[in-house]
CSV table of C-alpha atoms and ligand atoms in Angstrom, one decimal:
chain,number,residue,atom,x,y,z
A,30,MET,CA,67.0,156.4,134.0
A,31,LEU,CA,66.1,158.4,130.9
A,32,VAL,CA,64.9,162.0,131.6
A,33,SER,CA,62.9,164.5,129.7
A,34,ALA,CA,65.0,167.2,128.1
A,35,GLU,CA,63.1,170.0,129.9
A,36,GLU,CA,65.1,170.6,133.0
A,37,MET,CA,68.5,170.3,131.3
A,38,LEU,CA,67.4,172.8,128.6
A,39,THR,CA,65.8,175.3,131.0
A,40,LYS,CA,69.1,175.3,133.0
A,41,ALA,CA,71.1,175.7,129.7
A,42,LYS,CA,69.0,178.6,128.6
A,43,ALA,CA,69.4,180.3,132.0
A,44,GLY,CA,73.1,179.5,132.1
A,45,LYS,CA,73.9,180.6,128.5
A,46,TYR,CA,75.2,177.3,127.3
A,47,ALA,CA,73.8,174.6,125.0
A,48,VAL,CA,73.3,170.8,125.4
A,49,GLY,CA,74.3,168.7,122.4
A,50,GLN,CA,72.0,166.4,120.7
A,51,PHE,CA,74.1,163.7,119.1
A,52,ASN,CA,72.4,161.3,116.7
A,53,ILE,CA,73.0,157.6,117.2
A,54,ASN,CA,73.3,154.9,114.6
A,55,ASN,CA,74.3,151.8,116.5
A,56,LEU,CA,75.8,150.4,119.7
A,57,GLU,CA,79.2,151.9,119.2
A,58,TRP,CA,77.7,155.4,118.6
A,59,THR,CA,75.6,155.2,121.7
A,60,LYS,CA,78.4,153.9,123.9
A,61,ALA,CA,80.8,156.6,122.7
A,62,ILE,CA,78.4,159.4,123.3
A,63,LEU,CA,77.2,158.2,126.8
A,64,GLN,CA,80.8,157.5,128.0
A,65,THR,CA,82.0,161.0,126.9
A,66,ALA,CA,79.0,162.7,128.5
A,67,GLN,CA,79.7,160.8,131.8
A,68,GLU,CA,83.5,161.6,131.6
A,69,LEU,CA,82.8,165.3,131.1
A,70,ASN,CA,79.9,165.4,133.5
A,71,SER,CA,77.7,166.8,130.8
A,72,PRO,CA,74.0,166.4,130.2
A,73,VAL,CA,73.3,164.9,126.7
A,74,ILE,CA,70.5,164.2,124.3
A,75,LEU,CA,70.6,161.1,122.1
A,76,GLY,CA,68.9,161.8,118.8
A,77,VAL,CA,67.2,159.0,116.8
A,78,SER,CA,65.9,159.8,113.3
A,79,GLU,CA,63.2,157.6,112.0
A,80,GLY,CA,65.6,156.0,109.5
A,81,ALA,CA,68.1,155.3,112.2
A,82,GLY,CA,65.3,153.8,114.4
A,83,LYS,CA,64.4,151.4,111.6
A,84,TYR,CA,68.1,150.5,111.1
A,85,MET,CA,68.5,149.7,114.7
A,86,CYS,CA,65.5,147.3,114.5
A,87,GLY,CA,62.8,149.6,115.8
A,88,TYR,CA,62.3,152.0,118.7
A,89,LYS,CA,61.8,149.3,121.3
A,90,THR,CA,65.2,147.9,120.5
A,91,VAL,CA,66.7,151.4,120.9
A,92,VAL,CA,65.0,152.0,124.2
A,93,GLY,CA,66.3,148.6,125.4
A,94,MET,CA,69.8,149.2,124.3
A,95,VAL,CA,70.0,152.7,125.8
A,96,ASN,CA,68.4,151.8,129.1
A,97,GLY,CA,70.7,148.8,129.4
A,98,MET,CA,73.8,151.0,128.8
A,99,LEU,CA,72.7,153.6,131.4
A,100,GLU,CA,72.6,150.8,134.0
A,101,GLU,CA,75.6,148.7,132.9
A,102,LEU,CA,77.9,151.7,132.3
A,103,ASN,CA,76.8,153.5,135.5
A,104,ILE,CA,75.7,156.6,133.6
A,105,THR,CA,74.5,159.2,136.2
A,106,VAL,CA,74.5,162.4,134.0
A,107,PRO,CA,71.0,163.4,132.6
A,108,VAL,CA,70.3,161.6,129.4
A,109,ALA,CA,67.3,162.2,127.2
A,110,LEU,CA,66.4,159.8,124.3
A,111,HIS,CA,64.8,162.0,121.6
A,112,LEU,CA,63.1,161.3,118.3
A,113,ASP,CA,64.6,163.5,115.7
A,114,HIS,CA,62.3,165.0,113.0
A,115,GLY,CA,59.5,162.7,113.9
A,116,SER,CA,56.4,162.3,111.8
A,117,TYR,CA,53.0,162.2,113.7
A,118,GLU,CA,53.0,158.4,113.5
A,119,GLY,CA,56.7,158.1,114.5
A,120,ALA,CA,56.1,160.4,117.5
A,121,LYS,CA,53.3,158.2,118.7
A,122,ALA,CA,55.4,155.1,118.3
A,123,CYS,CA,58.3,156.6,120.3
A,124,ILE,CA,56.0,157.7,123.1
A,125,GLU,CA,54.7,154.1,123.2
A,126,ALA,CA,58.2,152.6,123.1
A,127,GLY,CA,59.6,154.5,126.1
A,128,PHE,CA,61.5,157.5,124.6
A,129,SER,CA,61.8,160.5,127.0
A,130,SER,CA,61.5,163.2,124.4
A,131,ILE,CA,60.2,163.7,120.8
A,132,MET,CA,60.4,166.1,118.0
A,133,PHE,CA,57.3,166.5,115.9
A,134,ASP,CA,58.4,168.1,112.6
A,135,GLY,CA,55.2,169.5,111.3
A,136,SER,CA,57.0,172.2,109.3
A,137,HIS,CA,55.8,170.7,106.0
A,138,TYR,CA,52.1,171.0,107.0
A,139,PRO,CA,50.1,174.2,106.6
A,140,ILE,CA,50.4,176.1,109.8
A,141,GLU,CA,46.9,175.2,111.0
A,142,GLU,CA,47.5,171.5,110.7
A,143,ASN,CA,51.0,171.8,112.3
A,144,VAL,CA,49.2,173.6,115.2
A,145,ALA,CA,46.5,171.0,115.6
A,146,LYS,CA,48.9,168.0,115.6
A,147,THR,CA,51.4,169.7,117.8
A,148,LYS,CA,48.7,170.5,120.3
A,149,GLU,CA,47.6,166.9,120.5
A,150,LEU,CA,51.2,165.6,121.0
A,151,VAL,CA,51.9,168.3,123.6
A,152,ALA,CA,49.0,167.1,125.7
A,153,ILE,CA,50.2,163.5,125.5
A,154,CYS,CA,53.8,164.4,126.3
A,155,LYS,CA,52.8,166.6,129.3
A,156,GLU,CA,50.8,163.8,130.7
A,157,LYS,CA,53.8,161.4,130.4
A,158,GLY,CA,56.4,163.9,131.6
A,159,MET,CA,58.2,163.9,128.2
A,160,SER,CA,59.7,166.9,126.4
A,161,ILE,CA,58.5,167.9,122.9
A,162,GLU,CA,60.3,169.9,120.2
A,163,ALA,CA,58.5,171.6,117.4
A,164,GLU,CA,59.9,173.2,114.2
A,165,VAL,CA,59.0,176.3,112.3
A,166,GLY,CA,60.6,177.3,109.1
A,167,SER,CA,62.6,174.5,107.6
A,168,ILE,CA,66.1,173.2,108.0
A,169,GLY,CA,67.8,173.1,104.6
A,170,GLY,CA,69.4,170.0,103.1
A,171,GLU,CA,68.6,166.3,103.5
A,172,GLU,CA,68.7,164.1,106.5
A,173,ASP,CA,67.5,160.5,106.3
A,174,GLY,CA,65.1,161.3,103.5
A,175,VAL,CA,63.7,164.5,105.3
A,176,VAL,CA,64.4,167.3,102.8
A,177,GLY,CA,64.0,170.9,103.7
A,178,ALA,CA,64.2,174.1,101.6
A,179,GLY,CA,65.8,176.0,104.4
A,180,GLU,CA,63.6,179.1,104.6
A,181,CYS,CA,63.9,181.3,107.7
A,182,ALA,CA,61.2,181.0,110.3
A,183,ASP,CA,58.5,183.6,110.8
A,184,PRO,CA,58.9,184.9,114.4
A,185,GLU,CA,55.1,185.3,114.6
A,186,GLU,CA,54.6,181.6,113.7
A,187,CYS,CA,57.3,180.7,116.2
A,188,LYS,CA,55.3,182.4,119.0
A,189,MET,CA,52.1,180.7,117.9
A,190,ILE,CA,53.8,177.2,118.2
A,191,ALA,CA,55.7,178.1,121.3
A,192,ASP,CA,52.4,179.1,123.0
A,193,LEU,CA,51.1,175.6,122.5
A,194,GLY,CA,53.3,174.5,125.3
A,195,VAL,CA,56.1,172.8,123.5
A,196,THR,CA,59.3,172.4,125.5
A,197,MET,CA,61.8,173.6,122.9
A,198,LEU,CA,61.5,175.2,119.5
A,199,ALA,CA,63.6,174.7,116.3
A,200,ALA,CA,63.6,177.7,114.1
A,201,GLY,CA,65.1,177.7,110.6
A,202,ILE,CA,67.7,180.5,110.6
A,203,GLY,CA,69.6,179.5,107.4
A,204,ASN,CA,71.0,176.3,108.9
A,205,ILE,CA,71.4,173.2,106.8
A,206,HIS,CA,71.8,169.5,107.6
A,207,GLY,CA,75.0,167.9,106.4
A,208,LYS,CA,78.0,169.8,105.1
A,209,TYR,CA,77.6,173.5,104.4
A,210,PRO,CA,78.2,174.6,100.8
A,211,GLU,CA,81.1,177.0,100.0
A,212,ASN,CA,78.7,179.9,99.2
A,213,TRP,CA,76.6,179.5,102.4
A,214,ALA,CA,75.3,182.8,103.7
A,215,GLY,CA,75.8,181.9,107.4
A,216,LEU,CA,73.2,181.9,110.1
A,217,SER,CA,70.6,184.7,110.2
A,218,PHE,CA,71.1,186.2,113.6
A,219,GLU,CA,68.5,188.8,112.8
A,220,THR,CA,65.9,186.0,112.6
A,221,LEU,CA,67.2,184.3,115.7
A,222,ASP,CA,67.1,187.5,117.7
A,223,ALA,CA,63.5,188.2,116.5
A,224,VAL,CA,62.4,184.7,117.4
A,225,GLN,CA,63.9,184.9,120.9
A,226,GLN,CA,62.2,188.3,121.5
A,227,LYS,CA,58.9,186.7,120.6
A,228,THR,CA,59.4,183.4,122.5
A,229,GLY,CA,61.2,184.6,125.7
A,230,ALA,CA,62.4,181.9,127.9
A,231,MET,CA,61.7,179.0,125.5
A,232,PRO,CA,64.9,177.1,124.8
A,233,LEU,CA,65.7,177.3,121.0
A,234,VAL,CA,67.2,174.5,119.0
A,235,LEU,CA,69.9,174.8,116.3
A,236,HIS,CA,69.8,171.9,113.8
A,237,GLY,CA,72.6,171.2,111.4
A,238,GLY,CA,75.4,171.7,114.0
A,239,THR,CA,78.0,170.1,111.7
A,240,GLY,CA,80.4,172.6,110.2
A,241,ILE,CA,79.0,175.8,111.8
A,242,PRO,CA,82.1,177.9,112.8
A,243,ALA,CA,82.7,178.3,116.5
A,244,ASP,CA,82.1,182.0,116.6
A,245,MET,CA,78.6,181.6,115.1
A,246,ILE,CA,77.8,178.8,117.6
A,247,GLN,CA,78.7,181.1,120.4
A,248,LYS,CA,76.7,183.9,119.1
A,249,ALA,CA,73.7,181.6,118.6
A,250,ILE,CA,74.0,180.5,122.2
A,251,SER,CA,74.1,184.1,123.3
A,252,LEU,CA,70.8,184.7,121.4
A,253,GLY,CA,68.9,181.8,123.2
A,254,VAL,CA,70.0,178.6,121.5
A,255,SER,CA,70.2,175.9,124.2
A,256,LYS,CA,70.2,172.7,122.2
A,257,ILE,CA,72.4,172.0,119.2
A,258,ASN,CA,72.1,169.0,117.0
A,259,VAL,CA,75.1,167.2,115.6
A,260,ASN,CA,74.9,164.2,113.3
A,261,THR,CA,77.1,164.3,110.2
A,262,GLU,CA,80.2,165.3,112.0
A,263,CYS,CA,80.3,162.1,114.1
A,264,GLN,CA,79.7,160.1,110.9
A,265,LEU,CA,82.7,161.9,109.2
A,266,SER,CA,85.0,161.3,112.2
A,267,PHE,CA,84.0,157.6,112.3
A,268,GLN,CA,84.5,157.3,108.5
A,269,GLU,CA,87.9,159.0,108.5
A,270,ALA,CA,89.3,156.9,111.4
A,271,THR,CA,88.0,153.6,109.9
A,272,ARG,CA,89.4,154.5,106.5
A,273,LYS,CA,92.8,155.1,108.1
A,274,TYR,CA,92.7,151.7,109.9
A,275,ILE,CA,91.9,149.8,106.7
A,276,GLU,CA,94.3,151.8,104.6
A,277,ALA,CA,97.1,151.1,107.0
A,278,GLY,CA,96.3,147.4,106.5
A,279,LYS,CA,95.6,146.9,110.2
A,280,ASP,CA,92.6,144.7,109.5
A,281,LEU,CA,95.1,142.3,107.9
A,282,GLU,CA,97.4,142.1,110.9
A,283,GLY,CA,96.8,139.4,113.5
A,284,LYS,CA,93.2,139.6,114.7
A,285,GLY,CA,92.7,143.0,113.2
A,286,PHE,CA,89.6,141.8,111.5
A,287,ASP,CA,87.8,141.4,114.9
A,288,PRO,CA,84.9,143.9,114.7
A,289,ARG,CA,85.8,145.0,118.3
A,290,LYS,CA,89.2,146.1,116.9
A,291,LEU,CA,88.0,147.2,113.5
A,292,LEU,CA,85.4,149.6,114.9
A,293,ALA,CA,87.5,150.8,117.8
A,294,PRO,CA,89.3,153.7,116.0
A,295,GLY,CA,86.0,155.1,114.7
A,296,THR,CA,84.4,154.8,118.1
A,297,GLU,CA,87.3,156.7,119.7
A,298,ALA,CA,87.0,159.4,116.9
A,299,ILE,CA,83.3,159.9,117.8
A,300,LYS,CA,84.3,160.4,121.4
A,301,GLN,CA,86.8,163.0,120.4
A,302,THR,CA,84.2,164.9,118.3
A,303,VAL,CA,81.6,164.8,121.0
A,304,LYS,CA,84.1,166.1,123.5
A,305,GLU,CA,85.1,169.0,121.3
A,306,LYS,CA,81.4,169.9,120.8
A,307,MET,CA,80.5,169.7,124.5
A,308,GLU,CA,83.5,172.0,125.2
A,309,LEU,CA,82.4,174.4,122.5
A,310,PHE,CA,78.7,174.3,123.7
A,311,GLY,CA,79.7,174.9,127.3
A,312,SER,CA,77.9,171.9,128.7
A,313,VAL,CA,81.0,170.3,130.4
A,314,GLY,CA,80.5,170.1,134.2
A,315,LYS,CA,76.8,171.1,133.9
A,316,ALA,CA,75.3,167.7,134.7
B,413,LIG,P1,74.1,167.7,110.9
B,413,LIG,O1,74.1,166.3,110.4
B,413,LIG,O2,74.3,168.7,109.9
B,413,LIG,O3,75.0,167.8,112.1
B,413,LIG,O4,72.6,168.0,111.5
B,413,LIG,C1,72.1,167.2,112.6
B,413,LIG,C2,70.7,167.6,112.9
B,413,LIG,O5,70.3,168.7,112.8
B,413,LIG,C3,69.8,166.5,113.4
B,413,LIG,O6,68.5,166.9,113.4
């Protein structure tokens, strides 16, 4: 059964580790992430962007697929199904469809409007036992059409949004979706520290997990980050393994064209990436 992300993140914050949010794109992605979490006895959050939701034929299809897998694959570790960077409408649709967690990304609204909409969604989520993530500041780069300038969060605004009763808070600290540019200045630990001092026990979320060096990840966890989002890195692992398979001409040998064979190396590569991240984040054995 899907669970809210609240308990797993509260435990992570107290235990000084982070739970990975891995974004899903299709059946292979979902299966790879769930099997790895089960194998490593780790809690996990499946992230679904609005674009990926559409691609997978809508939120109800996603809920059906994930619930089916939890049962058929005997997944017993805590799994949350979470809307990533949700709009107000998207958040409502996911609540309706049976997600167990949502992110409302109101960071592009003026703060008053962000507050009003977040408040309303917090009330609905509380009633349904769901977790809700809010964002202050913005995550740089582009993800599925959501473009952010990447400004650092104002700790006072973070406190204001945290006090609305959200479960977890994403604060922009110089992180970027997708690959980091050569001249990237790194994470602003000063901002993160100030945000944590204002928000106390609230689990903090680090977006743009792809390509952040291990030492920065560890430092971020030590400063209160308890959820780390990874998307691009699984896509790159899948792409590289699939390219190798085709370039080696394996699709031309025997039944190598069978999608179950063609997609297998990419799926295995996703598992490997998820395993490495779970080990780095410290969530292994914490289910
Ligand atoms: P990356 O694609 O950079 O890993 O970011 C993922 C993310 O933050 C999802 O919200």
